[in-house]
Amino acid sequence: MSVQISFDHRVQSLFPVVLVSILILGSARWILDGLKSENSEIFKTYRHKNREAVFVSDEDSLEQSCNVFEGQWVWDNVSYPLYTEKSCPYLVKQTTCQRNGRPDSYYQNWRWKPSSCDLPRFDALKLLDVLRGKRLMFIGDSVQRGTFESMVCMVQSVIPEGKKSFHRIPPMKIFKAEEYDATIEYYWAPFIVESISDHATKHTVHKRLVNLDAIDKHGKSWEEADILVFESYVWWMYKPQINATYRPKTDEVREYNVTNAYRIALETWAKWLETTIDPMKQRVFFMSMSPTHLWSWEWKPGSDGNCFNELYPINNPSYWGTGSNLEIMEILGDVMQKVRVNVTLLNITQLSEYRKDGHTTVYGERKGKLLTKEQRADPKNFADCIHWCLPGVPDTWNEILYAYLLHSHRNLF
Ligand SMILES: *[C@@H]1O[C@H](CO)[C@@H](O)[C@H](O)[C@H]1NC(C)=O
Ligand SMILES: *[C@@H]1O[C@H](CO)[C@@H](O)[C@H](O)[C@H]1NC(C)=O
Ligand SMILES: *[C@@H]1O[C@H](CO)[C@@H](O)[C@H](O)[C@H]1NC(C)=O
Ligand SMILES: *[C@@H]1O[C@H](CO)[C@@H](O)[C@H](O)[C@H]1NC(C)=O
Ligand SMILES: *[C@@H]1O[C@H](CO)[C@@H](O)[C@H](O)[C@H]1NC(C)=O
């Protein structure tokens, strides 16, 4: 009984009505982005010959025994950020918090330090070598789009002008490193399975309808990718129930509780992996939930705000907010364990839980537009505590992904 109540509270409290519209942002941005691609910036590049095989040293390899997801954030304004807003022409304005007026930039200067090892230092050329002839695809919602953009920014500065391209082909975005014949791609699929929200620009947030056993339409675009990174969470968490269709009556809409629906959807996905993925050639990752920081009382008892104006990470090692649903985490663990294809869970939830300082707050956009002065002055209603500034927290997720990719490259891809 009490479990049920607290769960309902969690789900409902994750999305106060006012925040829902933040998710609509996905839409207008596709169009606005298009205008930005003309942006000709001269950025630092250095020439490099096509190098031969990647040299992956011992320091690059992840120790088997090291849990890279357990550790702490350490101040490092020497090595971080890994790129700047100015150096990366592909960033959309949702994430460029500095350009949008955020007065502090401390959130850019934290390095994730696992307790029992170090992450390999990120080297864009090494990653490009690992990706040579390959397609790396990020699949998910607007949080995942941020992760994709982060990865592109981390890599692109080492590629000279004219040897790289960026295309928007909704529901995809594709960055290509020509000389490596490598792509980093993004595919919009907020529920992974099919839904009425799959159109990259025309999707509603308030009305959701998920087809729990339909995935093939998306799958056609995914099956050729060499490395797939999936993510799906916040779109499920709007209400405790969600409208969905499921066999055998695929045209009958019924309300499912979100945890049940999430499990069924992931099982559909798992089945798709099992029938489609060639484990000798392809590699699959799943990102766990990206945490939200909607209520400051969770880390500062008695306060009444949100993530706005938070300048530092939380340093209570056991901190876990109500935004990261434990039942969903359990489902992730269950499904990953059962699926007969190796899937690496990138369990980034805990490390990101600490980063109440990393969100776009009022220095992002809403419905495709930067906030007005009036909206900015009202962080209680307008702060976005779901998405992340870039450079920022998603860079660390990608450094961890990088560590795994180097590691498996070394141990025969
Ligand atoms: C880096 O951080 C240290 C310690 O807080 C500070 O003294 C120094 O001025 C910072 N350097 C830069 C370039 O911001
Ligand atoms: C499901 O759809 C019906 C009909 O459109 C609607 O009345 C109901 O509120 C929806 N349920 C949820 C959980 O959104
Ligand atoms: C959803 O259903 C599952 C299993 O029937 C149950 O454990 C869970 O508490 C339910 N969640 C809600 C929000 O009712
Ligand atoms: C992910 O990490 C958290 C915190 O370290 C842990 O509680 C959770 O069980 C992990 N999830 C899975 C599916 O292993
Ligand atoms: C999954 O990975 C493990 C460890 O890397 C390996 O031993 C196992 O054979 C793999 N299983 C499949 C089905 O590829």
PDB file of C-alpha atoms in Angstrom, residues 8-279:
ATOM      1  CA  ASP A   8       2.317   7.560  -7.458  1.00  0.00           C
ATOM      2  CA  HIS A   9       3.746  10.547  -5.732  1.00  0.00           C
ATOM      3  CA  ARG A  10       7.034  10.085  -7.495  1.00  0.00           C
ATOM      4  CA  VAL A  11       5.557   9.736 -10.902  1.00  0.00           C
ATOM      5  CA  GLN A  12       3.223  12.626 -10.542  1.00  0.00           C
ATOM      6  CA  SER A  13       5.745  14.852  -8.974  1.00  0.00           C
ATOM      7  CA  LEU A  14       8.238  14.269 -11.727  1.00  0.00           C
ATOM      8  CA  PHE A  15       6.271  16.425 -14.093  1.00  0.00           C
ATOM      9  CA  PRO A  16       4.515  19.416 -12.730  1.00  0.00           C
ATOM     10  CA  VAL A  17       2.316  20.674 -15.490  1.00  0.00           C
ATOM     11  CA  VAL A  18       4.468  23.661 -16.131  1.00  0.00           C
ATOM     12  CA  LEU A  19       7.470  21.536 -17.083  1.00  0.00           C
ATOM     13  CA  VAL A  20       5.692  19.491 -19.615  1.00  0.00           C
ATOM     14  CA  SER A  21       6.112  22.068 -22.320  1.00  0.00           C
ATOM     15  CA  ILE A  22       9.859  21.835 -22.000  1.00  0.00           C
ATOM     16  CA  LEU A  23       9.681  18.565 -23.816  1.00  0.00           C
ATOM     17  CA  ILE A  24       7.916  20.141 -26.758  1.00  0.00           C
ATOM     18  CA  LEU A  25      11.165  21.875 -27.469  1.00  0.00           C
ATOM     19  CA  GLY A  26      12.243  18.943 -29.523  1.00  0.00           C
ATOM     20  CA  SER A  27      10.043  20.192 -32.280  1.00  0.00           C
ATOM     21  CA  ALA A  28      10.844  23.702 -33.269  1.00  0.00           C
ATOM     22  CA  ARG A  29      14.497  23.036 -32.866  1.00  0.00           C
ATOM     23  CA  TRP A  30      14.686  20.789 -35.885  1.00  0.00           C
ATOM     24  CA  ILE A  31      13.724  23.722 -38.012  1.00  0.00           C
ATOM     25  CA  LEU A  32      15.829  26.282 -36.235  1.00  0.00           C
ATOM     26  CA  ASP A  33      18.881  24.074 -36.388  1.00  0.00           C
ATOM     27  CA  GLY A  34      18.667  24.077 -40.124  1.00  0.00           C
ATOM     28  CA  LEU A  35      19.350  27.777 -40.200  1.00  0.00           C
ATOM     29  CA  LYS A  36      22.406  27.436 -38.069  1.00  0.00           C
ATOM     30  CA  SER A  37      24.324  25.088 -40.293  1.00  0.00           C
ATOM     31  CA  GLU A  38      25.410  28.015 -42.462  1.00  0.00           C
ATOM     32  CA  ASN A  39      27.442  29.202 -39.491  1.00  0.00           C
ATOM     33  CA  SER A  40      30.968  29.299 -40.752  1.00  0.00           C
ATOM     34  CA  GLU A  41      33.275  29.338 -37.814  1.00  0.00           C
ATOM     35  CA  ILE A  42      36.967  29.049 -38.082  1.00  0.00           C
ATOM     36  CA  PHE A  43      37.975  26.645 -35.474  1.00  0.00           C
ATOM     37  CA  LYS A  44      41.176  25.124 -34.443  1.00  0.00           C
ATOM     38  CA  THR A  45      42.125  22.087 -36.376  1.00  0.00           C
ATOM     39  CA  TYR A  46      45.261  20.240 -36.850  1.00  0.00           C
ATOM     40  CA  ARG A  47      46.211  18.057 -39.735  1.00  0.00           C
ATOM     41  CA  HIS A  48      46.736  14.447 -39.249  1.00  0.00           C
ATOM     42  CA  LYS A  49      47.583  11.701 -41.653  1.00  0.00           C
ATOM     43  CA  ASN A  50      45.426   8.665 -41.731  1.00  0.00           C
ATOM     44  CA  ARG A  51      46.878   6.818 -38.877  1.00  0.00           C
ATOM     45  CA  GLU A  52      47.143   3.086 -38.754  1.00  0.00           C
ATOM     46  CA  ALA A  53      45.710   0.892 -36.057  1.00  0.00           C
ATOM     47  CA  VAL A  54      44.806   2.510 -32.779  1.00  0.00           C
ATOM     48  CA  PHE A  55      47.326   2.172 -30.104  1.00  0.00           C
ATOM     49  CA  VAL A  56      45.445   1.460 -26.947  1.00  0.00           C
ATOM     50  CA  SER A  57      47.696   1.463 -23.970  1.00  0.00           C
ATOM     51  CA  ASP A  58      47.168  -0.122 -20.610  1.00  0.00           C
ATOM     52  CA  GLU A  59      46.030   3.159 -19.167  1.00  0.00           C
ATOM     53  CA  ASP A  60      43.275   3.166 -21.749  1.00  0.00           C
ATOM     54  CA  SER A  61      41.849  -0.104 -20.743  1.00  0.00           C
ATOM     55  CA  LEU A  62      39.194  -0.398 -18.107  1.00  0.00           C
ATOM     56  CA  GLU A  63      40.138  -2.616 -15.252  1.00  0.00           C
ATOM     57  CA  GLN A  64      37.692  -5.455 -14.998  1.00  0.00           C
ATOM     58  CA  SER A  65      37.204  -4.861 -11.327  1.00  0.00           C
ATOM     59  CA  CYS A  66      36.563  -1.141 -11.562  1.00  0.00           C
ATOM     60  CA  ASN A  67      33.016   0.120 -11.329  1.00  0.00           C
ATOM     61  CA  VAL A  68      33.380   3.340 -13.301  1.00  0.00           C
ATOM     62  CA  PHE A  69      29.960   4.515 -12.153  1.00  0.00           C
ATOM     63  CA  GLU A  70      30.984   4.735  -8.534  1.00  0.00           C
ATOM     64  CA  GLY A  71      33.164   7.646  -7.555  1.00  0.00           C
ATOM     65  CA  GLN A  72      33.092  11.378  -7.126  1.00  0.00           C
ATOM     66  CA  TRP A  73      33.306  14.646  -8.991  1.00  0.00           C
ATOM     67  CA  VAL A  74      36.617  16.431  -8.581  1.00  0.00           C
ATOM     68  CA  TRP A  75      37.349  20.025  -9.494  1.00  0.00           C
ATOM     69  CA  ASP A  76      39.519  20.179 -12.611  1.00  0.00           C
ATOM     70  CA  ASN A  77      39.527  23.478 -14.437  1.00  0.00           C
ATOM     71  CA  VAL A  78      42.726  22.508 -16.237  1.00  0.00           C
ATOM     72  CA  SER A  79      41.436  19.620 -18.353  1.00  0.00           C
ATOM     73  CA  TYR A  80      37.782  20.626 -18.429  1.00  0.00           C
ATOM     74  CA  PRO A  81      35.728  21.536 -20.332  1.00  0.00           C
ATOM     75  CA  LEU A  82      36.787  19.277 -23.221  1.00  0.00           C
ATOM     76  CA  TYR A  83      35.466  21.829 -25.744  1.00  0.00           C
ATOM     77  CA  THR A  84      33.742  25.192 -25.601  1.00  0.00           C
ATOM     78  CA  GLU A  85      30.436  26.478 -26.867  1.00  0.00           C
ATOM     79  CA  LYS A  86      32.330  28.597 -29.381  1.00  0.00           C
ATOM     80  CA  SER A  87      34.486  25.748 -30.662  1.00  0.00           C
ATOM     81  CA  CYS A  88      31.494  23.593 -31.542  1.00  0.00           C
ATOM     82  CA  PRO A  89      29.255  24.943 -34.306  1.00  0.00           C
ATOM     83  CA  TYR A  90      26.785  22.062 -33.958  1.00  0.00           C
ATOM     84  CA  LEU A  91      25.425  22.914 -30.546  1.00  0.00           C
ATOM     85  CA  VAL A  92      21.798  23.961 -30.494  1.00  0.00           C
ATOM     86  CA  LYS A  93      20.775  26.885 -28.374  1.00  0.00           C
ATOM     87  CA  GLN A  94      18.932  24.719 -25.898  1.00  0.00           C
ATOM     88  CA  THR A  95      22.260  23.711 -24.411  1.00  0.00           C
ATOM     89  CA  THR A  96      24.491  26.774 -24.855  1.00  0.00           C
ATOM     90  CA  CYS A  97      23.933  28.105 -21.363  1.00  0.00           C
ATOM     91  CA  GLN A  98      26.830  30.595 -21.469  1.00  0.00           C
ATOM     92  CA  ARG A  99      25.649  32.202 -24.672  1.00  0.00           C
ATOM     93  CA  ASN A 100      22.167  32.274 -23.187  1.00  0.00           C
ATOM     94  CA  GLY A 101      23.366  34.293 -20.225  1.00  0.00           C
ATOM     95  CA  ARG A 102      24.241  31.841 -17.466  1.00  0.00           C
ATOM     96  CA  PRO A 103      26.571  33.852 -15.221  1.00  0.00           C
ATOM     97  CA  ASP A 104      28.605  30.969 -13.718  1.00  0.00           C
ATOM     98  CA  SER A 105      30.531  28.262 -15.555  1.00  0.00           C
ATOM     99  CA  TYR A 106      31.703  26.046 -12.705  1.00  0.00           C
ATOM    100  CA  TYR A 107      29.501  23.237 -14.004  1.00  0.00           C
ATOM    101  CA  GLN A 108      31.977  22.841 -16.891  1.00  0.00           C
ATOM    102  CA  ASN A 109      34.967  22.137 -14.688  1.00  0.00           C
ATOM    103  CA  TRP A 110      34.224  18.847 -12.969  1.00  0.00           C
ATOM    104  CA  ARG A 111      35.912  15.571 -13.756  1.00  0.00           C
ATOM    105  CA  TRP A 112      34.361  12.243 -12.863  1.00  0.00           C
ATOM    106  CA  LYS A 113      36.796  10.179 -10.806  1.00  0.00           C
ATOM    107  CA  PRO A 114      35.830   6.524 -10.309  1.00  0.00           C
ATOM    108  CA  SER A 115      36.807   5.290  -6.834  1.00  0.00           C
ATOM    109  CA  SER A 116      39.083   2.474  -7.888  1.00  0.00           C
ATOM    110  CA  CYS A 117      40.517   3.563 -11.246  1.00  0.00           C
ATOM    111  CA  ASP A 118      40.812   6.494 -13.628  1.00  0.00           C
ATOM    112  CA  LEU A 119      38.868   6.978 -16.802  1.00  0.00           C
ATOM    113  CA  PRO A 120      41.155   7.019 -19.835  1.00  0.00           C
ATOM    114  CA  ARG A 121      41.860  10.510 -21.057  1.00  0.00           C
ATOM    115  CA  PHE A 122      39.559  11.323 -23.923  1.00  0.00           C
ATOM    116  CA  ASP A 123      41.381  11.388 -27.259  1.00  0.00           C
ATOM    117  CA  ALA A 124      39.234  12.285 -30.252  1.00  0.00           C
ATOM    118  CA  LEU A 125      41.682  10.803 -32.753  1.00  0.00           C
ATOM    119  CA  LYS A 126      41.679   7.496 -30.963  1.00  0.00           C
ATOM    120  CA  LEU A 127      37.915   7.427 -30.940  1.00  0.00           C
ATOM    121  CA  LEU A 128      37.830   8.203 -34.647  1.00  0.00           C
ATOM    122  CA  ASP A 129      40.159   5.310 -35.269  1.00  0.00           C
ATOM    123  CA  VAL A 130      37.899   3.031 -33.300  1.00  0.00           C
ATOM    124  CA  LEU A 131      34.949   4.327 -35.306  1.00  0.00           C
ATOM    125  CA  ARG A 132      36.665   3.997 -38.674  1.00  0.00           C
ATOM    126  CA  GLY A 133      34.180   2.630 -41.206  1.00  0.00           C
ATOM    127  CA  LYS A 134      31.516   2.456 -38.540  1.00  0.00           C
ATOM    128  CA  ARG A 135      28.229   4.056 -37.553  1.00  0.00           C
ATOM    129  CA  LEU A 136      27.659   5.060 -33.955  1.00  0.00           C
ATOM    130  CA  MET A 137      23.993   5.799 -33.324  1.00  0.00           C
ATOM    131  CA  PHE A 138      22.298   7.432 -30.346  1.00  0.00           C
ATOM    132  CA  ILE A 139      18.600   6.618 -30.062  1.00  0.00           C
ATOM    133  CA  GLY A 140      16.155   8.250 -27.683  1.00  0.00           C
ATOM    134  CA  ASP A 141      14.600  11.555 -26.623  1.00  0.00           C
ATOM    135  CA  SER A 142      15.862  15.120 -26.281  1.00  0.00           C
ATOM    136  CA  VAL A 143      18.180  14.207 -23.413  1.00  0.00           C
ATOM    137  CA  GLN A 144      19.783  11.685 -25.712  1.00  0.00           C
ATOM    138  CA  ARG A 145      20.017  14.342 -28.393  1.00  0.00           C
ATOM    139  CA  GLY A 146      22.149  16.314 -25.956  1.00  0.00           C
ATOM    140  CA  THR A 147      24.399  13.279 -25.500  1.00  0.00           C
ATOM    141  CA  PHE A 148      24.742  12.970 -29.260  1.00  0.00           C
ATOM    142  CA  GLU A 149      25.644  16.637 -29.600  1.00  0.00           C
ATOM    143  CA  SER A 150      28.146  16.320 -26.795  1.00  0.00           C
ATOM    144  CA  MET A 151      29.843  13.427 -28.596  1.00  0.00           C
ATOM    145  CA  VAL A 152      29.976  15.328 -31.866  1.00  0.00           C
ATOM    146  CA  CYS A 153      31.509  18.319 -30.103  1.00  0.00           C
ATOM    147  CA  MET A 154      34.083  16.163 -28.353  1.00  0.00           C
ATOM    148  CA  VAL A 155      35.211  14.731 -31.676  1.00  0.00           C
ATOM    149  CA  GLN A 156      34.732  17.382 -34.315  1.00  0.00           C
ATOM    150  CA  SER A 157      37.465  19.873 -33.461  1.00  0.00           C
ATOM    151  CA  VAL A 158      40.225  17.496 -34.622  1.00  0.00           C
ATOM    152  CA  ILE A 159      38.682  17.194 -38.058  1.00  0.00           C
ATOM    153  CA  PRO A 160      39.587  19.912 -40.547  1.00  0.00           C
ATOM    154  CA  GLU A 161      36.940  22.013 -42.237  1.00  0.00           C
ATOM    155  CA  GLY A 162      35.702  20.328 -45.382  1.00  0.00           C
ATOM    156  CA  LYS A 163      36.354  16.847 -44.044  1.00  0.00           C
ATOM    157  CA  LYS A 164      33.250  16.726 -41.909  1.00  0.00           C
ATOM    158  CA  SER A 165      29.570  17.240 -42.463  1.00  0.00           C
ATOM    159  CA  PHE A 166      26.379  17.531 -40.466  1.00  0.00           C
ATOM    160  CA  HIS A 167      22.975  16.679 -41.876  1.00  0.00           C
ATOM    161  CA  ARG A 168      19.483  16.853 -40.503  1.00  0.00           C
ATOM    162  CA  ILE A 169      17.236  14.238 -41.986  1.00  0.00           C
ATOM    163  CA  PRO A 170      14.358  13.960 -39.509  1.00  0.00           C
ATOM    164  CA  PRO A 171      14.028  11.925 -37.420  1.00  0.00           C
ATOM    165  CA  MET A 172      17.802  11.704 -37.723  1.00  0.00           C
ATOM    166  CA  LYS A 173      20.857  13.890 -37.419  1.00  0.00           C
ATOM    167  CA  ILE A 174      24.100  12.656 -38.890  1.00  0.00           C
ATOM    168  CA  PHE A 175      27.618  13.855 -38.327  1.00  0.00           C
ATOM    169  CA  LYS A 176      30.191  12.416 -40.687  1.00  0.00           C
ATOM    170  CA  ALA A 177      33.971  12.312 -40.449  1.00  0.00           C
ATOM    171  CA  GLU A 178      34.756  11.851 -44.128  1.00  0.00           C
ATOM    172  CA  GLU A 179      38.307  10.566 -43.963  1.00  0.00           C
ATOM    173  CA  TYR A 180      37.360   7.942 -41.455  1.00  0.00           C
ATOM    174  CA  ASP A 181      34.129   6.999 -43.181  1.00  0.00           C
ATOM    175  CA  ALA A 182      32.682   7.198 -39.686  1.00  0.00           C
ATOM    176  CA  THR A 183      29.348   8.645 -38.604  1.00  0.00           C
ATOM    177  CA  ILE A 184      27.891   9.702 -35.305  1.00  0.00           C
ATOM    178  CA  GLU A 185      24.130   9.703 -35.610  1.00  0.00           C
ATOM    179  CA  TYR A 186      21.017  10.507 -33.654  1.00  0.00           C
ATOM    180  CA  TYR A 187      17.554   9.015 -34.078  1.00  0.00           C
ATOM    181  CA  TRP A 188      14.517  10.539 -32.391  1.00  0.00           C
ATOM    182  CA  ALA A 189      12.460   7.797 -30.699  1.00  0.00           C
ATOM    183  CA  PRO A 190      11.373   9.043 -27.282  1.00  0.00           C
ATOM    184  CA  PHE A 191       9.784   5.707 -26.272  1.00  0.00           C
ATOM    185  CA  ILE A 192      12.136   3.489 -28.327  1.00  0.00           C
ATOM    186  CA  VAL A 193       9.046   1.559 -29.444  1.00  0.00           C
ATOM    187  CA  GLU A 194       6.659   3.293 -31.838  1.00  0.00           C
ATOM    188  CA  SER A 195       4.325   6.032 -30.630  1.00  0.00           C
ATOM    189  CA  ILE A 196       2.364   9.033 -31.831  1.00  0.00           C
ATOM    190  CA  SER A 197       5.316  11.176 -30.719  1.00  0.00           C
ATOM    191  CA  ASP A 198       7.710   9.826 -33.331  1.00  0.00           C
ATOM    192  CA  HIS A 199       7.509  12.696 -35.751  1.00  0.00           C
ATOM    193  CA  ALA A 200      10.627  14.751 -35.159  1.00  0.00           C
ATOM    194  CA  THR A 201       8.777  18.048 -35.300  1.00  0.00           C
ATOM    195  CA  LYS A 202       5.077  17.432 -34.928  1.00  0.00           C
ATOM    196  CA  HIS A 203       4.631  15.605 -31.698  1.00  0.00           C
ATOM    197  CA  THR A 204       2.413  16.327 -28.769  1.00  0.00           C
ATOM    198  CA  VAL A 205       3.498  16.017 -25.215  1.00  0.00           C
ATOM    199  CA  HIS A 206       0.118  16.045 -23.547  1.00  0.00           C
ATOM    200  CA  LYS A 207      -1.346  13.255 -25.630  1.00  0.00           C
ATOM    201  CA  ARG A 208       0.716  10.126 -25.587  1.00  0.00           C
ATOM    202  CA  LEU A 209      -0.054   6.835 -27.217  1.00  0.00           C
ATOM    203  CA  VAL A 210       2.573   4.143 -27.297  1.00  0.00           C
ATOM    204  CA  ASN A 211       2.493   0.975 -29.398  1.00  0.00           C
ATOM    205  CA  LEU A 212       4.129  -1.388 -26.978  1.00  0.00           C
ATOM    206  CA  ASP A 213       4.819  -4.165 -29.439  1.00  0.00           C
ATOM    207  CA  ALA A 214       5.737  -2.119 -32.499  1.00  0.00           C
ATOM    208  CA  ILE A 215       9.377  -1.379 -33.232  1.00  0.00           C
ATOM    209  CA  ASP A 216      10.136  -2.569 -36.770  1.00  0.00           C
ATOM    210  CA  LYS A 217       9.522   0.762 -38.447  1.00  0.00           C
ATOM    211  CA  HIS A 218      12.262   2.292 -36.303  1.00  0.00           C
ATOM    212  CA  GLY A 219      14.355  -0.828 -36.391  1.00  0.00           C
ATOM    213  CA  LYS A 220      14.834  -0.538 -40.151  1.00  0.00           C
ATOM    214  CA  SER A 221      16.897   2.593 -39.533  1.00  0.00           C
ATOM    215  CA  TRP A 222      18.869   1.077 -36.679  1.00  0.00           C
ATOM    216  CA  GLU A 223      19.764  -2.386 -37.887  1.00  0.00           C
ATOM    217  CA  GLU A 224      22.783  -1.319 -39.927  1.00  0.00           C
ATOM    218  CA  ALA A 225      24.445   0.693 -37.175  1.00  0.00           C
ATOM    219  CA  ASP A 226      27.589  -0.802 -35.660  1.00  0.00           C
ATOM    220  CA  ILE A 227      27.276   0.717 -32.226  1.00  0.00           C
ATOM    221  CA  LEU A 228      23.840   1.487 -30.805  1.00  0.00           C
ATOM    222  CA  VAL A 229      23.248   3.556 -27.696  1.00  0.00           C
ATOM    223  CA  PHE A 230      19.655   3.556 -26.453  1.00  0.00           C
ATOM    224  CA  GLU A 231      17.936   5.774 -23.904  1.00  0.00           C
ATOM    225  CA  SER A 232      14.300   6.336 -22.923  1.00  0.00           C
ATOM    226  CA  TYR A 233      12.854   7.570 -19.687  1.00  0.00           C
ATOM    227  CA  VAL A 234      11.271  10.969 -19.092  1.00  0.00           C
ATOM    228  CA  TRP A 235       8.575  10.625 -21.714  1.00  0.00           C
ATOM    229  CA  TRP A 236       7.139   7.700 -19.811  1.00  0.00           C
ATOM    230  CA  MET A 237       6.960   9.585 -16.555  1.00  0.00           C
ATOM    231  CA  TYR A 238       4.260  12.128 -17.262  1.00  0.00           C
ATOM    232  CA  LYS A 239       1.450  10.397 -15.371  1.00  0.00           C
ATOM    233  CA  PRO A 240       1.220   7.107 -13.463  1.00  0.00           C
ATOM    234  CA  GLN A 241      -0.754   5.724 -16.398  1.00  0.00           C
ATOM    235  CA  ILE A 242      -0.102   5.856 -20.094  1.00  0.00           C
ATOM    236  CA  ASN A 243      -2.313   5.070 -23.057  1.00  0.00           C
ATOM    237  CA  ALA A 244      -0.989   2.233 -25.134  1.00  0.00           C
ATOM    238  CA  THR A 245      -1.836  -0.479 -27.596  1.00  0.00           C
ATOM    239  CA  TYR A 246      -0.601  -4.016 -27.245  1.00  0.00           C
ATOM    240  CA  ARG A 247      -1.322  -7.304 -28.924  1.00  0.00           C
ATOM    241  CA  PRO A 248      -3.442  -9.184 -29.599  1.00  0.00           C
ATOM    242  CA  LYS A 249      -5.808  -6.256 -30.106  1.00  0.00           C
ATOM    243  CA  THR A 250      -3.337  -3.811 -31.547  1.00  0.00           C
ATOM    244  CA  ASP A 251      -6.023  -1.275 -32.346  1.00  0.00           C
ATOM    245  CA  GLU A 252      -7.496  -1.154 -28.863  1.00  0.00           C
ATOM    246  CA  VAL A 253      -6.176   1.679 -26.693  1.00  0.00           C
ATOM    247  CA  ARG A 254      -5.933   0.934 -22.992  1.00  0.00           C
ATOM    248  CA  GLU A 255      -4.381   2.600 -20.004  1.00  0.00           C
ATOM    249  CA  TYR A 256      -1.310   0.835 -18.618  1.00  0.00           C
ATOM    250  CA  ASN A 257       0.573   1.738 -15.527  1.00  0.00           C
ATOM    251  CA  VAL A 258       3.872   3.164 -16.686  1.00  0.00           C
ATOM    252  CA  THR A 259       6.110   0.608 -15.076  1.00  0.00           C
ATOM    253  CA  ASN A 260       4.235  -2.223 -16.744  1.00  0.00           C
ATOM    254  CA  ALA A 261       4.250  -0.385 -20.042  1.00  0.00           C
ATOM    255  CA  TYR A 262       7.968   0.358 -19.768  1.00  0.00           C
ATOM    256  CA  ARG A 263       8.729  -3.284 -19.116  1.00  0.00           C
ATOM    257  CA  ILE A 264       6.689  -4.460 -22.076  1.00  0.00           C
ATOM    258  CA  ALA A 265       8.324  -1.895 -24.343  1.00  0.00           C
ATOM    259  CA  LEU A 266      11.806  -2.946 -23.277  1.00  0.00           C
ATOM    260  CA  GLU A 267      10.892  -6.576 -23.859  1.00  0.00           C
ATOM    261  CA  THR A 268       9.782  -5.670 -27.360  1.00  0.00           C
ATOM    262  CA  TRP A 269      13.124  -3.964 -27.812  1.00  0.00           C
ATOM    263  CA  ALA A 270      14.991  -6.970 -26.400  1.00  0.00           C
ATOM    264  CA  LYS A 271      13.228  -9.275 -28.821  1.00  0.00           C
ATOM    265  CA  TRP A 272      14.166  -6.966 -31.661  1.00  0.00           C
ATOM    266  CA  LEU A 273      17.801  -7.089 -30.583  1.00  0.00           C
ATOM    267  CA  GLU A 274      17.758 -10.869 -30.420  1.00  0.00           C
ATOM    268  CA  THR A 275      16.395 -11.251 -33.915  1.00  0.00           C
ATOM    269  CA  THR A 276      18.390  -8.448 -35.518  1.00  0.00           C
ATOM    270  CA  ILE A 277      21.723  -7.818 -33.870  1.00  0.00           C
ATOM    271  CA  ASP A 278      24.827  -9.702 -34.911  1.00  0.00           C
ATOM    272  CA  PRO A 279      26.843  -9.855 -31.693  1.00  0.00           C
TER     273      PRO A 279
END
